[in-house]
């Protein structure tokens, strides 16, 4: 296995995603949808641009994801009174059920993967990953 930073980061994300999706196959979710469900669980009623930014998903890709989620009855898009241009995305009852299952799966898989780490190591890893995300987000702003 290549030990370069870029390889390990990409491989870790892909391996974790694969484990999560294997666990959620019965829900009929596609890649990216568990992340959107998780985000909406914390930010129900968000605008699409905020979901895209919060999930690090290209807005055009998010539109396709949301279309499929709406067709499955997981979300609904609504405008707010006085603002017909911006759609806000809400979980439906079925969406909340999927969100809860997705959240439990994400947490369980994280616990499995991180079981070999001490609580201090886990905290340090999470902090380092947070700083990494912040640095890469700041780099995008500068470009």
PDB file of N, CA, C and O in Angstrom, residues 85-141:
ATOM      1  N   UNK A  85     -37.670  32.300  -4.859  1.00  0.00           N
ATOM      2  CA  UNK A  85     -36.512  31.889  -5.657  1.00  0.00           C
ATOM      3  C   UNK A  85     -35.693  30.791  -4.996  1.00  0.00           C
ATOM      4  O   UNK A  85     -35.062  29.999  -5.668  1.00  0.00           O
ATOM      5  N   UNK A  86     -35.667  30.752  -3.684  1.00  0.00           N
ATOM      6  CA  UNK A  86     -34.819  29.811  -2.972  1.00  0.00           C
ATOM      7  C   UNK A  86     -35.641  28.642  -2.445  1.00  0.00           C
ATOM      8  O   UNK A  86     -36.640  28.844  -1.748  1.00  0.00           O
ATOM      9  N   UNK A  87     -35.192  27.431  -2.774  1.00  0.00           N
ATOM     10  CA  UNK A  87     -35.834  26.235  -2.250  1.00  0.00           C
ATOM     11  C   UNK A  87     -35.149  25.798  -0.959  1.00  0.00           C
ATOM     12  O   UNK A  87     -33.926  25.823  -0.856  1.00  0.00           O
ATOM     13  N   UNK A  88     -35.958  25.406  -0.010  1.00  0.00           N
ATOM     14  CA  UNK A  88     -35.474  24.840   1.235  1.00  0.00           C
ATOM     15  C   UNK A  88     -35.820  23.356   1.218  1.00  0.00           C
ATOM     16  O   UNK A  88     -36.894  22.968   0.758  1.00  0.00           O
ATOM     17  N   UNK A  89     -34.902  22.544   1.710  1.00  0.00           N
ATOM     18  CA  UNK A  89     -35.046  21.093   1.635  1.00  0.00           C
ATOM     19  C   UNK A  89     -35.370  20.554   3.023  1.00  0.00           C
ATOM     20  O   UNK A  89     -34.664  20.842   3.991  1.00  0.00           O
ATOM     21  N   UNK A  90     -36.440  19.768   3.071  1.00  0.00           N
ATOM     22  CA  UNK A  90     -36.906  19.186   4.327  1.00  0.00           C
ATOM     23  C   UNK A  90     -36.983  17.672   4.204  1.00  0.00           C
ATOM     24  O   UNK A  90     -37.371  17.148   3.154  1.00  0.00           O
ATOM     25  N   UNK A  91     -36.638  16.977   5.275  1.00  0.00           N
ATOM     26  CA  UNK A  91     -36.819  15.539   5.325  1.00  0.00           C
ATOM     27  C   UNK A  91     -38.303  15.230   5.496  1.00  0.00           C
ATOM     28  O   UNK A  91     -39.000  15.918   6.247  1.00  0.00           O
ATOM     29  N   UNK A  92     -38.767  14.212   4.807  1.00  0.00           N
ATOM     30  CA  UNK A  92     -40.118  13.712   5.012  1.00  0.00           C
ATOM     31  C   UNK A  92     -40.078  12.730   6.185  1.00  0.00           C
ATOM     32  O   UNK A  92     -38.996  12.418   6.710  1.00  0.00           O
ATOM     33  N   UNK A  93     -41.219  12.195   6.546  1.00  0.00           N
ATOM     34  CA  UNK A  93     -41.246  11.189   7.611  1.00  0.00           C
ATOM     35  C   UNK A  93     -40.358  10.000   7.238  1.00  0.00           C
ATOM     36  O   UNK A  93     -39.569   9.513   8.056  1.00  0.00           O
ATOM     37  N   UNK A  94     -40.485   9.558   5.988  1.00  0.00           N
ATOM     38  CA  UNK A  94     -39.636   8.454   5.505  1.00  0.00           C
ATOM     39  C   UNK A  94     -38.165   8.869   5.497  1.00  0.00           C
ATOM     40  O   UNK A  94     -37.282   8.074   5.824  1.00  0.00           O
ATOM     41  N   UNK A  95     -37.900  10.114   5.150  1.00  0.00           N
ATOM     42  CA  UNK A  95     -36.536  10.632   5.161  1.00  0.00           C
ATOM     43  C   UNK A  95     -35.934  10.630   6.547  1.00  0.00           C
ATOM     44  O   UNK A  95     -34.762  10.298   6.724  1.00  0.00           O
ATOM     45  N   UNK A  96     -36.745  10.987   7.556  1.00  0.00           N
ATOM     46  CA  UNK A  96     -36.252  10.972   8.937  1.00  0.00           C
ATOM     47  C   UNK A  96     -35.898   9.548   9.361  1.00  0.00           C
ATOM     48  O   UNK A  96     -34.897   9.336  10.051  1.00  0.00           O
ATOM     49  N   UNK A  97     -36.698   8.579   8.946  1.00  0.00           N
ATOM     50  CA  UNK A  97     -36.398   7.181   9.285  1.00  0.00           C
ATOM     51  C   UNK A  97     -35.072   6.751   8.652  1.00  0.00           C
ATOM     52  O   UNK A  97     -34.240   6.123   9.317  1.00  0.00           O
ATOM     53  N   UNK A  98     -34.878   7.088   7.379  1.00  0.00           N
ATOM     54  CA  UNK A  98     -33.608   6.758   6.701  1.00  0.00           C
ATOM     55  C   UNK A  98     -32.451   7.507   7.332  1.00  0.00           C
ATOM     56  O   UNK A  98     -31.355   6.961   7.476  1.00  0.00           O
ATOM     57  N   UNK A  99     -32.683   8.751   7.723  1.00  0.00           N
ATOM     58  CA  UNK A  99     -31.633   9.559   8.342  1.00  0.00           C
ATOM     59  C   UNK A  99     -31.174   8.910   9.635  1.00  0.00           C
ATOM     60  O   UNK A  99     -29.976   8.825   9.909  1.00  0.00           O
ATOM     61  N   UNK A 100     -32.109   8.439  10.438  1.00  0.00           N
ATOM     62  CA  UNK A 100     -31.748   7.807  11.710  1.00  0.00           C
ATOM     63  C   UNK A 100     -30.929   6.539  11.479  1.00  0.00           C
ATOM     64  O   UNK A 100     -29.931   6.308  12.170  1.00  0.00           O
ATOM     65  N   UNK A 101     -31.341   5.730  10.501  1.00  0.00           N
ATOM     66  CA  UNK A 101     -30.578   4.519  10.180  1.00  0.00           C
ATOM     67  C   UNK A 101     -29.198   4.862   9.633  1.00  0.00           C
ATOM     68  O   UNK A 101     -28.199   4.233   9.993  1.00  0.00           O
ATOM     69  N   UNK A 102     -29.142   5.855   8.761  1.00  0.00           N
ATOM     70  CA  UNK A 102     -27.852   6.265   8.195  1.00  0.00           C
ATOM     71  C   UNK A 102     -26.933   6.786   9.296  1.00  0.00           C
ATOM     72  O   UNK A 102     -25.753   6.437   9.347  1.00  0.00           O
ATOM     73  N   UNK A 103     -27.467   7.595  10.199  1.00  0.00           N
ATOM     74  CA  UNK A 103     -26.669   8.171  11.295  1.00  0.00           C
ATOM     75  C   UNK A 103     -26.117   7.063  12.192  1.00  0.00           C
ATOM     76  O   UNK A 103     -24.943   7.061  12.549  1.00  0.00           O
ATOM     77  N   UNK A 104     -26.984   6.111  12.553  1.00  0.00           N
ATOM     78  CA  UNK A 104     -26.530   4.998  13.388  1.00  0.00           C
ATOM     79  C   UNK A 104     -25.445   4.195  12.674  1.00  0.00           C
ATOM     80  O   UNK A 104     -24.465   3.779  13.296  1.00  0.00           O
ATOM     81  N   UNK A 105     -25.616   3.982  11.379  1.00  0.00           N
ATOM     82  CA  UNK A 105     -24.629   3.230  10.603  1.00  0.00           C
ATOM     83  C   UNK A 105     -23.313   3.979  10.531  1.00  0.00           C
ATOM     84  O   UNK A 105     -22.244   3.389  10.731  1.00  0.00           O
ATOM     85  N   UNK A 106     -23.359   5.276  10.245  1.00  0.00           N
ATOM     86  CA  UNK A 106     -22.135   6.080  10.187  1.00  0.00           C
ATOM     87  C   UNK A 106     -21.398   6.046  11.521  1.00  0.00           C
ATOM     88  O   UNK A 106     -20.177   5.880  11.562  1.00  0.00           O
ATOM     89  N   UNK A 107     -22.129   6.189  12.607  1.00  0.00           N
ATOM     90  CA  UNK A 107     -21.504   6.175  13.934  1.00  0.00           C
ATOM     91  C   UNK A 107     -20.939   4.797  14.273  1.00  0.00           C
ATOM     92  O   UNK A 107     -19.838   4.687  14.811  1.00  0.00           O
ATOM     93  N   UNK A 108     -21.694   3.741  13.944  1.00  0.00           N
ATOM     94  CA  UNK A 108     -21.227   2.382  14.241  1.00  0.00           C
ATOM     95  C   UNK A 108     -19.974   2.043  13.443  1.00  0.00           C
ATOM     96  O   UNK A 108     -19.024   1.452  13.969  1.00  0.00           O
ATOM     97  N   UNK A 109     -19.951   2.422  12.171  1.00  0.00           N
ATOM     98  CA  UNK A 109     -18.771   2.155  11.340  1.00  0.00           C
ATOM     99  C   UNK A 109     -17.578   2.960  11.838  1.00  0.00           C
ATOM    100  O   UNK A 109     -16.451   2.467  11.856  1.00  0.00           O
ATOM    101  N   UNK A 110     -17.800   4.192  12.239  1.00  0.00           N
ATOM    102  CA  UNK A 110     -16.703   4.995  12.790  1.00  0.00           C
ATOM    103  C   UNK A 110     -16.163   4.344  14.056  1.00  0.00           C
ATOM    104  O   UNK A 110     -14.942   4.244  14.233  1.00  0.00           O
ATOM    105  N   UNK A 111     -17.058   3.875  14.907  1.00  0.00           N
ATOM    106  CA  UNK A 111     -16.619   3.206  16.141  1.00  0.00           C
ATOM    107  C   UNK A 111     -15.824   1.942  15.824  1.00  0.00           C
ATOM    108  O   UNK A 111     -14.808   1.666  16.472  1.00  0.00           O
ATOM    109  N   UNK A 112     -16.265   1.165  14.832  1.00  0.00           N
ATOM    110  CA  UNK A 112     -15.538  -0.051  14.441  1.00  0.00           C
ATOM    111  C   UNK A 112     -14.141   0.286  13.928  1.00  0.00           C
ATOM    112  O   UNK A 112     -13.157  -0.331  14.321  1.00  0.00           O
ATOM    113  N   UNK A 113     -14.085   1.270  13.043  1.00  0.00           N
ATOM    114  CA  UNK A 113     -12.801   1.644  12.438  1.00  0.00           C
ATOM    115  C   UNK A 113     -11.848   2.211  13.486  1.00  0.00           C
ATOM    116  O   UNK A 113     -10.649   1.937  13.458  1.00  0.00           O
ATOM    117  N   UNK A 114     -12.385   2.984  14.407  1.00  0.00           N
ATOM    118  CA  UNK A 114     -11.541   3.674  15.385  1.00  0.00           C
ATOM    119  C   UNK A 114     -11.336   2.885  16.675  1.00  0.00           C
ATOM    120  O   UNK A 114     -10.694   3.370  17.600  1.00  0.00           O
ATOM    121  N   UNK A 115     -11.854   1.662  16.733  1.00  0.00           N
ATOM    122  CA  UNK A 115     -11.729   0.856  17.952  1.00  0.00           C
ATOM    123  C   UNK A 115     -10.280   0.592  18.341  1.00  0.00           C
ATOM    124  O   UNK A 115      -9.972   0.429  19.521  1.00  0.00           O
ATOM    125  N   UNK A 116      -9.381   0.557  17.372  1.00  0.00           N
ATOM    126  CA  UNK A 116      -7.975   0.287  17.670  1.00  0.00           C
ATOM    127  C   UNK A 116      -7.227   1.521  18.182  1.00  0.00           C
ATOM    128  O   UNK A 116      -6.062   1.426  18.549  1.00  0.00           O
ATOM    129  N   UNK A 117      -7.911   2.666  18.219  1.00  0.00           N
ATOM    130  CA  UNK A 117      -7.289   3.902  18.679  1.00  0.00           C
ATOM    131  C   UNK A 117      -7.722   4.196  20.111  1.00  0.00           C
ATOM    132  O   UNK A 117      -8.866   3.941  20.486  1.00  0.00           O
ATOM    133  N   UNK A 118      -6.819   4.763  20.885  1.00  0.00           N
ATOM    134  CA  UNK A 118      -7.192   5.227  22.222  1.00  0.00           C
ATOM    135  C   UNK A 118      -8.104   6.446  22.070  1.00  0.00           C
ATOM    136  O   UNK A 118      -8.178   7.046  20.991  1.00  0.00           O
ATOM    137  N   UNK A 119      -8.767   6.828  23.137  1.00  0.00           N
ATOM    138  CA  UNK A 119      -9.646   8.005  23.054  1.00  0.00           C
ATOM    139  C   UNK A 119      -8.848   9.263  22.718  1.00  0.00           C
ATOM    140  O   UNK A 119      -9.317  10.121  21.977  1.00  0.00           O
ATOM    141  N   UNK A 120      -7.616   9.362  23.244  1.00  0.00           N
ATOM    142  CA  UNK A 120      -6.763  10.513  22.900  1.00  0.00           C
ATOM    143  C   UNK A 120      -6.380  10.503  21.430  1.00  0.00           C
ATOM    144  O   UNK A 120      -6.407  11.538  20.762  1.00  0.00           O
ATOM    145  N   UNK A 121      -6.012   9.320  20.903  1.00  0.00           N
ATOM    146  CA  UNK A 121      -5.647   9.214  19.490  1.00  0.00           C
ATOM    147  C   UNK A 121      -6.844   9.545  18.596  1.00  0.00           C
ATOM    148  O   UNK A 121      -6.687  10.219  17.581  1.00  0.00           O
ATOM    149  N   UNK A 122      -8.006   9.071  18.989  1.00  0.00           N
ATOM    150  CA  UNK A 122      -9.217   9.354  18.203  1.00  0.00           C
ATOM    151  C   UNK A 122      -9.487  10.856  18.185  1.00  0.00           C
ATOM    152  O   UNK A 122      -9.770  11.430  17.139  1.00  0.00           O
ATOM    153  N   UNK A 123      -9.394  11.486  19.340  1.00  0.00           N
ATOM    154  CA  UNK A 123      -9.621  12.932  19.430  1.00  0.00           C
ATOM    155  C   UNK A 123      -8.592  13.692  18.590  1.00  0.00           C
ATOM    156  O   UNK A 123      -8.930  14.637  17.889  1.00  0.00           O
ATOM    157  N   UNK A 124      -7.333  13.274  18.656  1.00  0.00           N
ATOM    158  CA  UNK A 124      -6.282  13.923  17.872  1.00  0.00           C
ATOM    159  C   UNK A 124      -6.518  13.733  16.374  1.00  0.00           C
ATOM    160  O   UNK A 124      -6.318  14.668  15.589  1.00  0.00           O
ATOM    161  N   UNK A 125      -6.933  12.536  15.979  1.00  0.00           N
ATOM    162  CA  UNK A 125      -7.208  12.275  14.565  1.00  0.00           C
ATOM    163  C   UNK A 125      -8.372  13.134  14.074  1.00  0.00           C
ATOM    164  O   UNK A 125      -8.282  13.758  13.005  1.00  0.00           O
ATOM    165  N   UNK A 126      -9.446  13.184  14.849  1.00  0.00           N
ATOM    166  CA  UNK A 126     -10.597  13.997  14.459  1.00  0.00           C
ATOM    167  C   UNK A 126     -10.220  15.473  14.367  1.00  0.00           C
ATOM    168  O   UNK A 126     -10.640  16.167  13.442  1.00  0.00           O
ATOM    169  N   UNK A 127      -9.408  15.953  15.309  1.00  0.00           N
ATOM    170  CA  UNK A 127      -8.966  17.353  15.274  1.00  0.00           C
ATOM    171  C   UNK A 127      -8.079  17.604  14.053  1.00  0.00           C
ATOM    172  O   UNK A 127      -8.212  18.622  13.375  1.00  0.00           O
ATOM    173  N   UNK A 128      -7.181  16.680  13.759  1.00  0.00           N
ATOM    174  CA  UNK A 128      -6.309  16.840  12.600  1.00  0.00           C
ATOM    175  C   UNK A 128      -7.117  16.840  11.304  1.00  0.00           C
ATOM    176  O   UNK A 128      -6.858  17.657  10.403  1.00  0.00           O
ATOM    177  N   UNK A 129      -8.090  15.957  11.208  1.00  0.00           N
ATOM    178  CA  UNK A 129      -8.929  15.925  10.008  1.00  0.00           C
ATOM    179  C   UNK A 129      -9.759  17.198   9.880  1.00  0.00           C
ATOM    180  O   UNK A 129      -9.943  17.731   8.773  1.00  0.00           O
ATOM    181  N   UNK A 130     -10.246  17.711  11.004  1.00  0.00           N
ATOM    182  CA  UNK A 130     -10.987  18.970  10.987  1.00  0.00           C
ATOM    183  C   UNK A 130     -10.104  20.108  10.481  1.00  0.00           C
ATOM    184  O   UNK A 130     -10.505  20.898   9.636  1.00  0.00           O
ATOM    185  N   UNK A 131      -8.875  20.179  11.011  1.00  0.00           N
ATOM    186  CA  UNK A 131      -7.938  21.217  10.556  1.00  0.00           C
ATOM    187  C   UNK A 131      -7.612  21.052   9.087  1.00  0.00           C
ATOM    188  O   UNK A 131      -7.482  22.041   8.350  1.00  0.00           O
ATOM    189  N   UNK A 132      -7.482  19.810   8.630  1.00  0.00           N
ATOM    190  CA  UNK A 132      -7.207  19.537   7.223  1.00  0.00           C
ATOM    191  C   UNK A 132      -8.356  20.043   6.350  1.00  0.00           C
ATOM    192  O   UNK A 132      -8.128  20.714   5.340  1.00  0.00           O
ATOM    193  N   UNK A 133      -9.573  19.742   6.746  1.00  0.00           N
ATOM    194  CA  UNK A 133     -10.737  20.223   5.984  1.00  0.00           C
ATOM    195  C   UNK A 133     -10.789  21.747   5.974  1.00  0.00           C
ATOM    196  O   UNK A 133     -11.062  22.358   4.934  1.00  0.00           O
ATOM    197  N   UNK A 134     -10.538  22.337   7.117  1.00  0.00           N
ATOM    198  CA  UNK A 134     -10.546  23.809   7.202  1.00  0.00           C
ATOM    199  C   UNK A 134      -9.476  24.403   6.283  1.00  0.00           C
ATOM    200  O   UNK A 134      -9.727  25.350   5.556  1.00  0.00           O
ATOM    201  N   UNK A 135      -8.275  23.805   6.281  1.00  0.00           N
ATOM    202  CA  UNK A 135      -7.196  24.317   5.435  1.00  0.00           C
ATOM    203  C   UNK A 135      -7.562  24.198   3.957  1.00  0.00           C
ATOM    204  O   UNK A 135      -7.316  25.109   3.167  1.00  0.00           O
ATOM    205  N   UNK A 136      -8.147  23.070   3.569  1.00  0.00           N
ATOM    206  CA  UNK A 136      -8.516  22.895   2.160  1.00  0.00           C
ATOM    207  C   UNK A 136      -9.673  23.812   1.770  1.00  0.00           C
ATOM    208  O   UNK A 136      -9.715  24.322   0.664  1.00  0.00           O
ATOM    209  N   UNK A 137     -10.586  24.066   2.696  1.00  0.00           N
ATOM    210  CA  UNK A 137     -11.681  25.006   2.421  1.00  0.00           C
ATOM    211  C   UNK A 137     -11.116  26.409   2.255  1.00  0.00           C
ATOM    212  O   UNK A 137     -11.510  27.143   1.350  1.00  0.00           O
ATOM    213  N   UNK A 138     -10.200  26.788   3.128  1.00  0.00           N
ATOM    214  CA  UNK A 138      -9.560  28.110   3.020  1.00  0.00           C
ATOM    215  C   UNK A 138      -8.806  28.246   1.702  1.00  0.00           C
ATOM    216  O   UNK A 138      -8.802  29.304   1.094  1.00  0.00           O
ATOM    217  N   UNK A 139      -8.180  27.149   1.238  1.00  0.00           N
ATOM    218  CA  UNK A 139      -7.448  27.187  -0.040  1.00  0.00           C
ATOM    219  C   UNK A 139      -8.416  27.460  -1.194  1.00  0.00           C
ATOM    220  O   UNK A 139      -8.097  28.202  -2.114  1.00  0.00           O
ATOM    221  N   UNK A 140      -9.623  26.885  -1.149  1.00  0.00           N
ATOM    222  CA  UNK A 140     -10.610  27.105  -2.198  1.00  0.00           C
ATOM    223  C   UNK A 140     -11.038  28.555  -2.236  1.00  0.00           C
ATOM    224  O   UNK A 140     -11.231  29.122  -3.302  1.00  0.00           O
ATOM    225  N   UNK A 141     -11.187  29.160  -1.077  1.00  0.00           N
ATOM    226  CA  UNK A 141     -11.604  30.557  -0.997  1.00  0.00           C
ATOM    227  C   UNK A 141     -10.546  31.459  -1.623  1.00  0.00           C
ATOM    228  O   UNK A 141     -10.866  32.436  -2.287  1.00  0.00           O
TER     229      UNK A 141
END
